[in-house]
mmCIF file of C-alpha atoms in Angstrom:
data_model
loop_
_atom_site.group_PDB
_atom_site.id
_atom_site.type_symbol
_atom_site.label_atom_id
_atom_site.label_comp_id
_atom_site.label_asym_id
_atom_site.label_seq_id
_atom_site.Cartn_x
_atom_site.Cartn_y
_atom_site.Cartn_z
ATOM 1 C CA MET A 773 186.633 -165.909 53.909
ATOM 2 C CA LYS A 774 187.105 -169.289 52.301
ATOM 3 C CA PRO A 775 184.919 -171.910 50.607
ATOM 4 C CA ILE A 776 182.866 -174.190 52.838
ATOM 5 C CA ARG A 777 184.637 -177.534 52.962
ATOM 6 C CA THR A 778 183.287 -179.109 56.127
ATOM 7 C CA GLU A 779 180.077 -179.255 58.085
ATOM 8 C CA GLU A 780 181.823 -177.260 60.790
ATOM 9 C CA ASP A 781 182.575 -174.474 58.275
ATOM 10 C CA TYR A 782 178.931 -174.582 57.235
ATOM 11 C CA LYS A 783 177.644 -174.279 60.809
ATOM 12 C CA ASN A 784 180.055 -171.437 61.554
ATOM 13 C CA TYR A 785 178.932 -169.524 58.488
ATOM 14 C CA LEU A 786 175.277 -170.009 59.445
ATOM 15 C CA LYS A 787 176.040 -168.606 62.904
ATOM 16 C CA ARG A 788 177.821 -165.645 61.339
ATOM 17 C CA ILE A 789 174.892 -164.998 58.986
ATOM 18 C CA ASP A 790 172.546 -165.076 61.965
ATOM 19 C CA ALA A 791 174.746 -162.575 63.808
ATOM 20 C CA LEU A 792 174.955 -160.291 60.770
ATOM 21 C CA MET A 793 171.161 -160.206 60.529
ATOM 22 C CA ASP A 794 171.077 -158.501 63.947
ATOM 23 C CA MET A 795 173.880 -156.031 63.202
ATOM 24 C CA PRO A 796 173.538 -152.504 61.801
ATOM 25 C CA GLU A 797 173.097 -152.358 58.039
ATOM 26 C CA THR A 798 176.490 -151.015 57.077
ATOM 27 C CA GLN A 799 177.824 -151.654 53.601
ATOM 28 C CA GLU A 800 180.531 -153.869 55.055
ATOM 29 C CA ASN A 801 177.955 -156.040 56.870
ATOM 30 C CA ILE A 802 175.702 -156.190 53.818
ATOM 31 C CA ASP A 803 178.611 -157.283 51.616
ATOM 32 C CA GLU A 804 179.722 -159.944 54.084
ATOM 33 C CA LEU A 805 176.161 -161.240 54.409
ATOM 34 C CA GLU A 806 175.819 -161.480 50.636
ATOM 35 C CA ILE A 807 179.111 -163.365 50.229
ATOM 36 C CA LEU A 808 178.325 -165.770 53.071
ATOM 37 C CA SER A 809 174.846 -166.386 51.686
ATOM 38 C CA ILE A 810 176.282 -167.300 48.288
ATOM 39 C CA LEU A 811 178.777 -169.710 49.862
ATOM 40 C CA VAL A 812 176.110 -171.333 52.059
ATOM 41 C CA GLU A 813 173.676 -171.648 49.146
ATOM 42 C CA LYS A 814 176.308 -173.361 46.983
ATOM 43 C CA TYR A 815 177.222 -175.745 49.808
ATOM 44 C CA GLU A 816 173.561 -176.597 50.436
ATOM 45 C CA GLU A 817 172.922 -177.249 46.735
ATOM 46 C CA GLU A 818 175.839 -179.686 46.657
ATOM 47 C CA GLN A 819 175.241 -181.374 50.020
ATOM 48 C CA PHE A 820 171.440 -181.387 50.185
ATOM 49 C CA PRO A 821 170.118 -181.648 46.619
ATOM 50 C CA VAL A 822 166.364 -181.526 46.156
ATOM 51 C CA ASN A 823 165.137 -183.694 43.334
ATOM 52 C CA ALA A 824 162.107 -182.684 41.348
ATOM 53 C CA PRO A 825 159.120 -184.965 41.840
ATOM 54 C CA ASN A 826 158.183 -187.348 39.095
ATOM 55 C CA PRO A 827 155.214 -186.182 36.996
ATOM 56 C CA VAL A 828 152.671 -188.449 38.712
ATOM 57 C CA GLU A 829 153.785 -187.256 42.164
ATOM 58 C CA ALA A 830 153.533 -183.643 40.976
ATOM 59 C CA ILE A 831 149.992 -184.159 39.707
ATOM 60 C CA LYS A 832 148.865 -185.951 42.861
ATOM 61 C CA PHE A 833 150.463 -183.268 45.034
ATOM 62 C CA ARG A 834 148.625 -180.485 43.183
ATOM 63 C CA MET A 835 145.373 -182.444 43.348
ATOM 64 C CA GLU A 836 145.783 -182.734 47.117
ATOM 65 C CA GLN A 837 146.681 -179.049 47.469
ATOM 66 C CA MET A 838 143.628 -177.937 45.507
ATOM 67 C CA GLY A 839 141.225 -180.608 46.756
ATOM 68 C CA LEU A 840 140.748 -181.980 43.230
ATOM 69 C CA THR A 841 139.292 -185.313 42.229
ATOM 70 C CA ASN A 842 140.113 -187.439 39.205
ATOM 71 C CA SER A 843 137.039 -185.980 37.525
ATOM 72 C CA ASP A 844 138.415 -182.462 37.980
ATOM 73 C CA ILE A 845 141.571 -183.214 36.034
ATOM 74 C CA ALA A 846 139.949 -185.477 33.417
ATOM 75 C CA PRO A 847 139.420 -182.658 30.871
ATOM 76 C CA SER A 848 143.128 -181.756 31.054
ATOM 77 C CA LEU A 849 144.213 -185.343 30.413
ATOM 78 C CA GLY A 850 141.644 -186.264 27.776
ATOM 79 C CA GLY A 851 139.065 -188.201 29.770
ATOM 80 C CA HIS A 852 138.495 -190.373 32.825
ATOM 81 C CA ASN A 853 140.316 -193.410 31.395
ATOM 82 C CA ARG A 854 143.432 -191.323 30.773
ATOM 83 C CA VAL A 855 143.419 -190.055 34.369
ATOM 84 C CA SER A 856 143.522 -193.580 35.729
ATOM 85 C CA GLU A 857 146.225 -194.652 33.261
ATOM 86 C CA VAL A 858 148.424 -191.629 34.016
ATOM 87 C CA LEU A 859 148.036 -191.744 37.802
ATOM 88 C CA ASN A 860 148.792 -195.475 37.849
ATOM 89 C CA GLY A 861 151.917 -195.001 35.722
ATOM 90 C CA LYS A 862 150.546 -196.978 32.771
ATOM 91 C CA ARG A 863 150.609 -194.007 30.401
ATOM 92 C CA GLY A 864 153.056 -191.166 30.068
ATOM 93 C CA LEU A 865 152.051 -187.566 29.605
ATOM 94 C CA SER A 866 151.692 -186.204 26.095
ATOM 95 C CA ILE A 867 152.752 -182.682 25.175
ATOM 96 C CA ASN A 868 149.104 -181.600 25.174
ATOM 97 C CA MET A 869 148.522 -183.108 28.628
ATOM 98 C CA ILE A 870 151.585 -181.294 29.970
ATOM 99 C CA ARG A 871 150.417 -177.985 28.477
ATOM 100 C CA ASN A 872 146.911 -178.454 29.856
ATOM 101 C CA LEU A 873 148.066 -179.391 33.363
ATOM 102 C CA HIS A 874 150.388 -176.402 33.444
ATOM 103 C CA LYS A 875 147.729 -174.015 32.137
ATOM 104 C CA ASP A 876 144.801 -175.388 34.162
ATOM 105 C CA PHE A 877 146.537 -176.148 37.463
ATOM 106 C CA ASN A 878 149.800 -174.196 37.304
ATOM 107 C CA ILE A 879 151.942 -177.303 37.712
ATOM 108 C CA PRO A 880 155.506 -176.359 36.700
ATOM 109 C CA TYR A 881 156.645 -177.732 33.351
ATOM 110 C CA GLU A 882 159.824 -179.017 35.012
ATOM 111 C CA SER A 883 157.776 -181.242 37.312
ATOM 112 C CA LEU A 884 155.606 -182.564 34.494
ATOM 113 C CA ILE A 885 158.479 -183.376 32.178
ATOM 114 C CA GLY A 886 160.349 -185.229 34.937
ATOM 115 C CA ALA A 887 164.043 -185.879 35.207
#
């Protein structure tokens, strides 16, 4: 086995992983599957990075998921005016707003802090 250096290597390893999933669970197959999975995961992280959403996108996404309105999140942000300011990008999130949004709506801290 070698590191994945090309897209062809990547595709071949994915095919091998698929084949191993249908094979008997011997220790040799389990070990090979684990090693290939680690190599594929590393390649995917490097080739297909997923950026965290900005805080406003994260809030809007959670609102959509939960069917929330601006009024529903107003207490977490400190009032209706703050909701409008935050969602329109005119005001950043304070530490208290971040804590409240995480606690009240389970929005990950990483998404609220932004990159």
